[in-house]
C-alpha positions as a printed Julia matrix, in Angstrom:
124×3 Matrix{Float64}:
   3.98  -10.98    3.4
   4.36   -7.43    2.08
   0.84   -7.43    0.67
  -0.6    -8.65    3.95
   1.49   -6.25    6.02
   0.41   -3.16    4.09
  -3.2    -4.35    4.0
  -3.07   -4.57    7.8
  -2.0    -0.92    7.92
   1.64   -1.39    8.91
   3.9     1.3     7.41
   7.42    2.58    7.94
   7.68    5.83    9.91
   8.74    9.08    8.28
   8.71   10.45    4.75
   9.24    8.35    1.64
  10.71   11.22   -0.38
  12.09   14.73   -0.03
   8.78   16.37   -0.92
   7.3    15.17    2.37
   5.1    12.28    1.24
   4.77    9.99    4.25
   4.75    6.19    4.06
   1.32    6.33    5.7
   0.03    8.36    2.71
   0.72    5.45    0.34
  -2.19    2.98    0.26
  -1.72   -0.78    0.01
  -2.25   -2.95   -3.05
  -2.59   -1.78   -6.63
  -3.64    1.72   -5.62
  -0.1     2.3    -4.3
   1.24    2.23   -7.87
  -1.06    5.1    -8.84
   0.23    7.31   -6.0
   3.95    6.84   -6.72
   5.63    9.23   -9.11
   7.6     8.15  -12.15
  11.01    8.31  -10.41
   9.86    6.04   -7.6
   8.76    3.41  -10.12
  12.05    3.78  -12.0
  13.92    3.21   -8.72
  11.91    0.07   -7.96
  12.49   -1.41  -11.42
  16.2    -0.46  -11.35
  16.66   -2.12   -7.95
  14.93   -5.31   -9.09
  17.01   -5.27  -12.28
  20.19   -4.85  -10.23
  19.24   -7.85   -8.12
  18.52   -9.9   -11.24
  21.82   -9.01  -12.9
  24.22   -9.06   -9.97
  22.79  -11.12   -7.11
  20.41  -13.78   -8.42
  22.65  -15.33  -11.05
  21.79  -18.86  -12.08
  24.55  -21.44  -11.92
  24.58  -22.73  -15.48
  26.32  -26.11  -15.26
  24.1   -27.78  -12.66
  21.66  -30.65  -12.81
  18.55  -28.47  -12.66
  17.49  -25.0   -13.8
  16.9   -22.34  -11.17
  20.02  -23.02   -9.1
  20.68  -19.63   -7.48
  23.04  -20.66   -4.64
  26.09  -18.72   -5.91
  28.29  -20.23   -3.16
  26.54  -17.92   -0.69
  23.17  -19.46    0.16
  23.94  -23.17    0.2
  22.27  -24.51    3.39
  24.01  -27.88    2.97
  22.55  -28.76   -0.42
  25.54  -30.85   -1.46
  25.25  -33.0     1.68
  21.85  -34.44    0.67
  21.38  -37.51   -1.51
  19.65  -37.25   -4.91
  16.3   -38.53   -3.63
  16.19  -35.85   -0.92
  17.15  -33.16   -3.45
  14.32  -34.23   -5.76
  11.88  -34.19   -2.85
  13.07  -30.71   -1.73
  12.71  -29.35   -5.28
   9.17  -30.73   -5.52
   8.24  -29.2    -2.16
   9.67  -25.83   -3.22
   7.81  -25.91   -6.55
   4.51  -26.76   -4.86
   4.95  -24.08   -2.21
   5.79  -21.53   -4.9
   2.71  -22.47   -6.91
   0.49  -22.25   -3.82
   1.95  -18.83   -2.96
   1.34  -17.58   -6.52
  -2.27  -18.75   -6.44
  -2.77  -17.16   -3.03
  -1.41  -13.76   -4.02
  -3.29  -13.93   -7.32
  -6.51  -14.51   -5.39
  -5.79  -11.51   -3.15
  -4.97   -9.32   -6.13
  -8.08  -10.34   -8.07
 -10.3    -9.79   -5.04
  -8.87   -6.31   -4.67
  -9.54   -5.52   -8.33
 -13.09   -6.94   -8.34
 -14.33   -5.77   -4.93
 -12.19   -2.67   -4.56
 -10.67   -3.71   -1.24
  -8.23   -6.42   -0.22
  -9.74   -9.5     1.38
  -7.39   -8.99    4.33
  -9.28   -5.79    5.16
 -12.47   -7.76    5.63
 -10.91   -9.81    8.42
  -9.5    -6.77   10.21
 -13.02   -5.82   11.34
 -13.52   -9.08   13.26
């Protein structure tokens, strides 16, 4: 969603840093990485690392790997029978794989053609 949103030209208002760089000055896609300074990239990686270490902890003693509920985001998982749980896991895996292929296609198109495929549809 973030890739599509920035490709459509949607940006936050105001400056992104104290030097006056506006959110609208940052392009979408891979070219955004080239415009950010080193401290911005360090902040991004530190925030993701913080999420990985403190928020998205895997529950070790469960029946399947990737259980990130942490007694916070449960959504009634324990109320379902085993067959429904297996079906839900399969749906989630397939949706994740489809999303990865979709974003990979958008990223490759941007690298090969020089513009995101979303930009082509904005003209119509």
